[in-house]
Amino acid sequence: MHARNLLDLAWLIPAFPAFGAVLLLVFGKRIGEPRAGWIGTAMIALSFVASVIAFLALRSLSPDLRSNVSQGFTWIQAGTFRVDMRFLVDPLSSTMTLFVTGVGTLIHLYAIGYMHGDSRFSRFFAYLNLFAASMLVLVLGSSFLMTFMGWEGVGLCSYLLISFWFERNSAAVAGKKAFVTNRVGDFGFMLAMFLIFQRLGTLDYSALGSTGHVPSTIASLPHSSVTAIALLLFLGAMGKSAQVPLHIWLPDAMEGPTPVSALIHAATMVTAGVFLLVRAHVFFDFAPHAGTVVAWVGAITALYAASVALVQNDIKRVLAYSTISQLGYMFLAIGVGAYSAAIFHMVTHAFFKALLFLGAGSVIHGMHDEQDMRRMGGLKKYMPITAGTFIVGWLAISGIIPFAGFWSKDEILAKAWFSHNYALWAVGAGAALITAFYMTRQVWLVFYGPERFRDDAVLVQGGGDAHEADEVHPGEVHGGAEPHESPWTMYFPLVALALLSVVGGFIDLPFTNHKINVLDRWLDLPESHQATSFGAGLILSTVALTIGVIGIVWGVSIYRRGLRRGGVDPTVERLGGFAGVLQNAWYLDIGLAHFVGGPVTSFARFLSEGVDRAGIDGAVNGIATAARGGSGGLRRLQTGLVRNYALGIALGTVLLLLYVATRVTF
Amino acid sequence: MEAVVFFVSAAAVLIGALGVISGRNPVHSALFLLLTLASVAVLYLQQHAALVAAIQIVVYASAIVVLFLFVITLLGVDKHEPRDDAHPIQRVTAIVLGVLVLVGILVLVHGNRWVTGAHSSRGVLGAPASGNVETLSKSLFTDFVWAFEMTAVLLVIAVVGSVVLARRSGHRAQVASDGDDASSESTGSESERSTA
Amino acid sequence: MSALSYPDHITATYYLILGAMLFTIGAVGLLIRKNTLVMFMCIELMLNAANLTFVSYSKALNDISGQVIVFFTLVVAAAEVAVGLAIIIAIFRRRQSVNADDVDLLKG
Amino acid sequence: MMPIVGDLTTTVSTSGKLGYPLLSFLVFLPAIGALVTILMPARRPELSRAVGYVTSVATFGMAIFLLTQFETSPLKSGYQLLEDHSWIGQLGVRWTLGVDGISLFMVALSALLFPIAILASAKVPRPKQFLVWMLLLESAMIGVFLALDTMVFFIFFELVLVPMYFLIAGWGHDNRRYAAMKFYLFTMAGSAFLFAGIVSVAFMHQHSTHVLTFDVRTLTDWAAANIHGGTAKVLFLAFAVGFAVKVPLFPFHTWLPDAHTDAPTAGSVVLAGVMLKIGAYGFLRFAIPFFPQAAVDLAPILIIMAVIGITYGAIVAAMQPNLKRIVAYSSVAHLGFVVLGIFALTSQGISGGLFTMLSHGLTTGALFLLVGMLYDRRHTYELSRFRGLWKAAPVFGGLFVAATFASIGLPGFSGFVGEFLSLLGAFLTSRWYVVVASTGVILAAVYLLWAVQRAFTGEPDDENAATPDIHFREIVTVVPLLGLSLFLGFYPKPVLDRLQPSVNALIHHVELNSNYKAPTVPTVAAPHKGESK
Amino acid sequence: MIGAVTVVPIAHAPVDWFAVAPEIALFGAAIAIVILRSVVRHDDRVNPASMLIAIAGVATSGVFTGVQWGFVHGNGPYQALSGLVAVDGFAVFVQAVILGATLLALLLSGGYLRRENLEIPEYLALMLCSATGMLLMASANDLITIFLSLEILSIALYVLAAFDRTRLSSQEAGLKYFLLGSFSSAVFLYGIALVYGATGTTNLTGIAKFLSTYVLLHNGALLVGLALLLVGLGFKVAAAPFHMWTPDVYQGAPTPVTAFMAAATKAAAFAAILRIFVGAFRLYDVDWRPAVFGLAVLSLLVGTVAALVQTDVKRMLAYSSISHAGYVLIGVQAATDKGTSAALFYVCTYAVMATGAFAIVMLVARRGDDRHELADYRGLASARPVLAGLFTLFLLAQAGVPFTGGFVAKLSVFSAAIDVGQYWLAIVGMLAAVIGAFVYLRIVLAMYAPPDDDADEAARGPRIVIDAGTGLALSLAAGAIVFLGVVPGIVLDFAHAATQLLAH
């Protein structure tokens, strides 16, 4: 029971960063440049320690008791509706806390160096801490509503952090876009909660049961409402986790400082959707159709984003689209019922994508805020550590054994195959190939080949990132200055994450021997138990590996010599006209803006001008005008001529007599 | 016989009335008014209202009409009034409405249904010959004594009012002498007569 | 109404109808004449119409009060005349006109 | 498992418990303050101000005391601290005051907002007159919520207009006369029907019982039981029109933007903070309890109007070029949530509606205060004139953004609790309307964040850069509202617990007097392992 | 002369002086003033003296009224002077209202006459005579006495309206009022004649008795007569469509006279209407109620709408008095005790509101009584805050704002209408009140408009002087308005009791 008492202290995990956030928000100015960063980092670190303790305490319990709801108080109660402020610690949430706080700590540390000299340095860490707190509430919440609270909290922080440099209009717009798009998802989430409450009478996770026994309330639910709940939850997840078509905010989110991109828009927040669906997997167990939808949306997202990533020139945008693509994999996994695989990929992805982003950040830092890959090249010798770690991340994401990415991606594809969704497998594999290719392109453009950052000859030709031009911090230095390696606060996290990206895969090796795949057992989530033969698994893994290798080789062969003359990108050249389509992200964003945004705006204008001003207000004022008119008429009757007045009296008399005529008894 | 008298005087009444409203010259109108009043008095006599008829002649025919003529001449307005009408529609509407009122009254109160009231609620009429002098004066000083008193107020108002109004507006607040006398004497004379 | 052919006996109805006619003529006169004095005369006509009606009713109802009312009406008429003519005179002094249509200072 | 439900109209305790008429004090204290202010010399404004502060703060203190005196328990659903004195015998009007869960927090909110509003308008011209009107307004407002005699309610309902009219017309902006007149006439027109309704009910009662009374409790019980069918519907509509104009519901809202835009800051705060709630309160106190069946039958109409209000208000708000108009239209949307919740006729819905009333008072009040400060600095509301204010005035910007998210209804702020509950409650009875209404949560983000983006982000030009940051007095006015909103966002229980008994009693009353049955949800005895030990 | 020889013995009916004491007291004062005026010629002390006499007369009359109330309350209502006069609560209430209005009007007049330099004694005498007529009307129980009192009050008012000979507009008002007034009273008289023929009597009680005993197969004469009566009285209360004289006459007449006309005349005329229609012809209410309904609605609409575009404040108030007539008619057409008492209360309240409002108008008009434009009220609030405040009070009361008499008055008439199931009439009334509110608020806005727009408008012209009498009148009116609004119970009970003590 000692362990439980420890677990009841789970509220401390979000409490540390929350405290840090308040502290920095209020006293940030007085605390000042370096210290604020350290305080922030310390808070999240403390929270990491707490998570570790919680993890150990949980592990000490027997598997069937590994779920503890901490003490708390009633948050909202109305009628039979009741939601408590409690924290649920179970394998899933503790896994999440571990990597959220872990990665978070590293990124905080990194940010100290990266944000050096920013005018709102302390504010930045306040936001980061607030984000960490919200994220932890999200994962630790004991009910949908608690999760939703964290959900919105991270949304808020992402808004604040994306538009952290709000002097840049593009940043402000991006922040708003992110929040609003997320709101579309939240719309689904809320409806899902309403439906769940109506059907189950509570929003508490405990009502969802646990693996093994499913509550009768859910088992007996009409198929339609289960599907509805599942799909509505998925809508929420789509918003947060940037699935097509709600992905549009994520690329723009790169307006935020790089640590933000790494922490929020790669490692943690965007995976909240995955977490939610896994948390509520029971609904998907009962709604196969919903699962199919999820899987296909995921697969399409994966392929789509990968294809777009092919031709991006902004170092961060490439990673952004790659993130979307990887998230697609996770949803594909959930769709085919491979929940633990999804979590597995989520974790590994958190490692290597954070690594890649921080690496990119380090490059940008070293290049004095240059983000266009066409102006880079051959940086390996200027920033060796960054390069080395980045390459690790590259191999991981490309699915090269034994790096983390290989295991998780391979598991997902295998699960797709064994659940007889061969089409899904094919799409996933295709996406994997493209991924390997564009990552190779990035690595070569940035770290190998000729150094292009000195000559300004490379003209920036607009494309997918048309607003590159204003994508420059205040006080950017162009060319001239030499690239340099980043301070240790920045490359230490790189190294750490690189290590994780190497070993991360081993927490869940795809062998039937349950001694080895720890995560799977630890999470103890229901699995789609198709016949998985070791042989077939091995073959699939080999195929996946070869796909990765092919992609890399192909990429290297093309980008060995960097760009063509005049800074022309060979891929773009090869794709010809189609490149434009890709650079504009299949025109989805523009299309949405044009075909949805346009009509909506004009409709809104019609409502406000046409209906409200002219229609309703007009009607009201019309009455007034009419009254005035009548008044004027009556006034004209007052001729001032006594005989007219007498006439009026006579008229009245006649009217009265006419009325009398109706009453007289003849 | 009765019928003859009635129709003759009725014709006179209507002719007089129409004359009043059609005469271009106010003096003519006044004279036509005299005709009407006189013939009405005849109709009073016809209906055994001798005293009323007498007063009609004395007060109306003499005093009032004379007063009218006096004023007309005093103001020297015995000239034709202009035919042009500020609101031409007025005349037409007026006549239409008039016709409507008349028709209305005649139709609504048609035939022999004019009289539906209870009979002789406040004193029976005397014999036709008596002209009801006694009866009238009796009820005047018994049943209607209060109404009779009330007329006093009317006359005071008439006196004071005409005094005030007839003053020349030039000098105010102190008693004027001229226009004052004219009207006050005239009203005074009536008051004597009607309170007799 | 009972036959307008030469009647042997004149009922109250005749007088009353005459009264109604007189009343209407007076009213119309007031409406169509511009000379305030004449308009005033028309009012007298109307009052007479009322009086005639009263007297006729008093005969028909065999009730004296009808005639008494006429008496009071005369007094009222007298007072009205006194005041009314005074007003007309006063106005005439300022305007040199008894035309009702000239009196339209107050309007709107 | 409906909690134990008390009776809607029974009296829990009278002022006898207290020995002095607390509620009457609450009503009269500001009025007395106003009279004292009148006596103050006009050329010594500081005296008037002092009186204003003292009175309003004292009233607030009494309101707090009222909160402490209010008894809470599932059975204490009726009116408390009752006072009852004869007033206009001939018309059967009695001076009856009482408070229950539904009115309690409206009173508290009024008492809270007035000192703040007065403090916020420390620099108005002609402060003496201003304060007189403000204090009279406070009196009337509190009276509206405490009156338990329908006619007394109506009297205050009408009386509220006058000070507000003068505040708008006397201290408003460019178009103030038009706005004030529109506001006055609009509401008065609405109350025409309300009045007809009230008097009709009273006389129907008189004709059948030969007792002429306007007492809410008597009429509630009698009308609910004895007025049926078409009559009930017509009367309900008569009430509804009066209240719908006040709320304001969709087609009747057009006075609101003008009134808000041209009202002085204090006026807007009070108008949005308390006055709009009178309408919603009226629905809960009169329209629904008097005619439960009619309310149930006609609920769809009002729900549709509410849903339209939510979406329409938000969309139109997005198009406004004027910052204050945006906030004004946001009120239309928020009050839409209130009415939606109320006519869900579920415990969650009504509680949510009431809670939204409270939190809207806080958040929108804060927004109006901030917008007002902006006006003090820049003398315009035009969005196009603002740019990069966040950089120019960081604290101000931060507070504004905070208020914005509070208004958007971010979890953690009180707005969320209210809106979530009312949507949830409405979902149980009318699902598809809620699906539409929920888009409001998206639209709210759109128009408010768009406004923030246009006014606060970007690089400020010289004019904007010169905008001074918020100073202490202003912080004192805004922070309490936001803080309270935040507190209630995390711990709404104190409020909800006091609402619940009355709300449940109301629903119970409706169920008893109509064919309506509150929807039941499966009740999982949710096992809280943490609790288990 | 005819029959002068025969001596007719006339047994004088003992005159019940007590029944008519109030009227006699008032008329006595009038006579006294006339005599004093004609005796004392060139002496200015005659002015204050006559003013004192006038007020004393009103006071005495008031005392008698009070005594009558006590008597009626104790011994119940009765009829005096062979049924020409009714001594009942109704009469007493209305007389009290009339006397109150007269007192206020007198207080206003003193300063006004001095300011405009007009003959005070004659004026006072006429006003007292007119008031006497009104008292007579209130207690009259016979169509003849009603007609006579109508003429008394009207003829006096004709003169009063034309009293200011220096202003053409005043004389014009007099002429218009005279011509139209005598026209309408001629119609009224003819109506009496027809009713007399139809019922055989002019005594209201007799009529009621007759109608309750006989069922008329042919009600033509009765109804036409009734209609004509309505025309005559509708003219006096300025109900549409017989209202057209009102704006002109109210505007032209000396302002205190306007106040007197609006307040007292309406009270008296409505007393007559109530006595005739609700009292004598109650049995025929199915016939006359729709007609009155029509008049009410028409008056409400015309009165409020026509005032919208007015810029002359005095005219605005004139129009509003038309609409107020409409409100009272709402109470009348209910034809119930509730309605009657509501109408009485309304008349009482309106008397106070109107007098107060016109008092302000009188003051603002300054010497020459011609500054009535809205522009003349600009910035009044800053120039004379108290005056502006009082005017605001009176205007808001007319708009029917709570805690003023106006609210309770409207409340009670609408209640009466709803009580008889006429919801739409009540709602129309309320909506008319909305439009009316616009008119009043326009004036208020003008007063509170900062003087900077249209700067010297307020400054121009001599400073506003408030003489003692006017000040007293204003404070009395203001007090009464608030009193009627806050504790209306007393007066309402009074009005209610009055209807109960109606002599039948």
mmCIF file of C-alpha atoms in Angstrom, chain E residues 285-358:
data_model
loop_
_atom_site.group_PDB
_atom_site.id
_atom_site.type_symbol
_atom_site.label_atom_id
_atom_site.label_comp_id
_atom_site.label_asym_id
_atom_site.label_seq_id
_atom_site.Cartn_x
_atom_site.Cartn_y
_atom_site.Cartn_z
ATOM 1 C CA ASP E 285 -72.437 49.411 -22.445
ATOM 2 C CA VAL E 286 -72.373 46.733 -25.135
ATOM 3 C CA ASP E 287 -73.423 49.539 -27.457
ATOM 4 C CA TRP E 288 -71.172 52.354 -26.372
ATOM 5 C CA ARG E 289 -68.061 50.532 -25.213
ATOM 6 C CA PRO E 290 -66.784 49.779 -28.718
ATOM 7 C CA ALA E 291 -67.223 53.427 -29.632
ATOM 8 C CA VAL E 292 -65.220 54.565 -26.620
ATOM 9 C CA PHE E 293 -62.715 51.826 -27.410
ATOM 10 C CA GLY E 294 -62.284 53.372 -30.840
ATOM 11 C CA LEU E 295 -61.843 56.850 -29.414
ATOM 12 C CA ALA E 296 -59.302 55.528 -26.927
ATOM 13 C CA VAL E 297 -57.148 53.777 -29.511
ATOM 14 C CA LEU E 298 -57.376 56.714 -31.900
ATOM 15 C CA SER E 299 -56.442 59.182 -29.183
ATOM 16 C CA LEU E 300 -53.505 57.054 -28.081
ATOM 17 C CA LEU E 301 -52.129 56.768 -31.579
ATOM 18 C CA VAL E 302 -52.794 60.306 -32.724
ATOM 19 C CA GLY E 303 -51.608 61.831 -29.487
ATOM 20 C CA THR E 304 -48.333 59.970 -29.374
ATOM 21 C CA VAL E 305 -47.497 59.754 -33.057
ATOM 22 C CA ALA E 306 -48.342 63.352 -33.859
ATOM 23 C CA ALA E 307 -45.996 64.575 -31.151
ATOM 24 C CA LEU E 308 -43.014 62.762 -32.651
ATOM 25 C CA VAL E 309 -41.869 65.434 -35.059
ATOM 26 C CA GLN E 310 -42.985 68.408 -32.996
ATOM 27 C CA THR E 311 -40.322 70.886 -32.019
ATOM 28 C CA ASP E 312 -42.588 73.083 -29.918
ATOM 29 C CA VAL E 313 -42.582 71.740 -26.380
ATOM 30 C CA LYS E 314 -45.928 73.266 -25.476
ATOM 31 C CA ARG E 315 -47.460 71.593 -28.508
ATOM 32 C CA MET E 316 -45.801 68.304 -27.611
ATOM 33 C CA LEU E 317 -47.455 68.461 -24.223
ATOM 34 C CA ALA E 318 -50.741 69.306 -25.899
ATOM 35 C CA TYR E 319 -50.504 66.193 -28.027
ATOM 36 C CA SER E 320 -49.479 64.155 -25.029
ATOM 37 C CA SER E 321 -52.615 65.387 -23.271
ATOM 38 C CA ILE E 322 -54.572 63.877 -26.161
ATOM 39 C CA SER E 323 -52.882 60.551 -25.607
ATOM 40 C CA HIS E 324 -53.510 60.801 -21.892
ATOM 41 C CA ALA E 325 -57.184 61.258 -22.680
ATOM 42 C CA GLY E 326 -56.821 57.992 -24.533
ATOM 43 C CA TYR E 327 -55.441 56.278 -21.438
ATOM 44 C CA VAL E 328 -58.305 57.528 -19.301
ATOM 45 C CA LEU E 329 -60.758 56.339 -21.942
ATOM 46 C CA ILE E 330 -59.232 52.877 -21.590
ATOM 47 C CA GLY E 331 -60.366 52.977 -18.003
ATOM 48 C CA VAL E 332 -63.764 54.367 -19.008
ATOM 49 C CA GLN E 333 -64.532 51.762 -21.611
ATOM 50 C CA ALA E 334 -63.926 48.981 -19.151
ATOM 51 C CA ALA E 335 -67.309 50.115 -17.739
ATOM 52 C CA THR E 336 -66.498 48.549 -14.394
ATOM 53 C CA ASP E 337 -65.863 49.943 -10.938
ATOM 54 C CA LYS E 338 -62.239 49.015 -11.410
ATOM 55 C CA GLY E 339 -62.169 50.975 -14.621
ATOM 56 C CA THR E 340 -63.925 53.954 -13.116
ATOM 57 C CA SER E 341 -61.608 54.201 -10.149
ATOM 58 C CA ALA E 342 -58.659 53.716 -12.462
ATOM 59 C CA ALA E 343 -59.888 56.556 -14.651
ATOM 60 C CA LEU E 344 -60.405 58.746 -11.602
ATOM 61 C CA PHE E 345 -56.917 58.008 -10.341
ATOM 62 C CA TYR E 346 -55.491 58.669 -13.759
ATOM 63 C CA VAL E 347 -57.287 61.982 -14.060
ATOM 64 C CA CYS E 348 -56.003 62.956 -10.638
ATOM 65 C CA THR E 349 -52.437 62.024 -11.519
ATOM 66 C CA TYR E 350 -52.585 63.692 -14.896
ATOM 67 C CA ALA E 351 -53.829 66.905 -13.304
ATOM 68 C CA VAL E 352 -50.662 67.034 -11.228
ATOM 69 C CA MET E 353 -48.291 65.953 -14.003
ATOM 70 C CA ALA E 354 -49.723 68.365 -16.554
ATOM 71 C CA THR E 355 -49.785 71.348 -14.219
ATOM 72 C CA GLY E 356 -46.214 70.705 -13.221
ATOM 73 C CA ALA E 357 -45.023 70.315 -16.782
ATOM 74 C CA PHE E 358 -46.823 73.425 -18.015
#
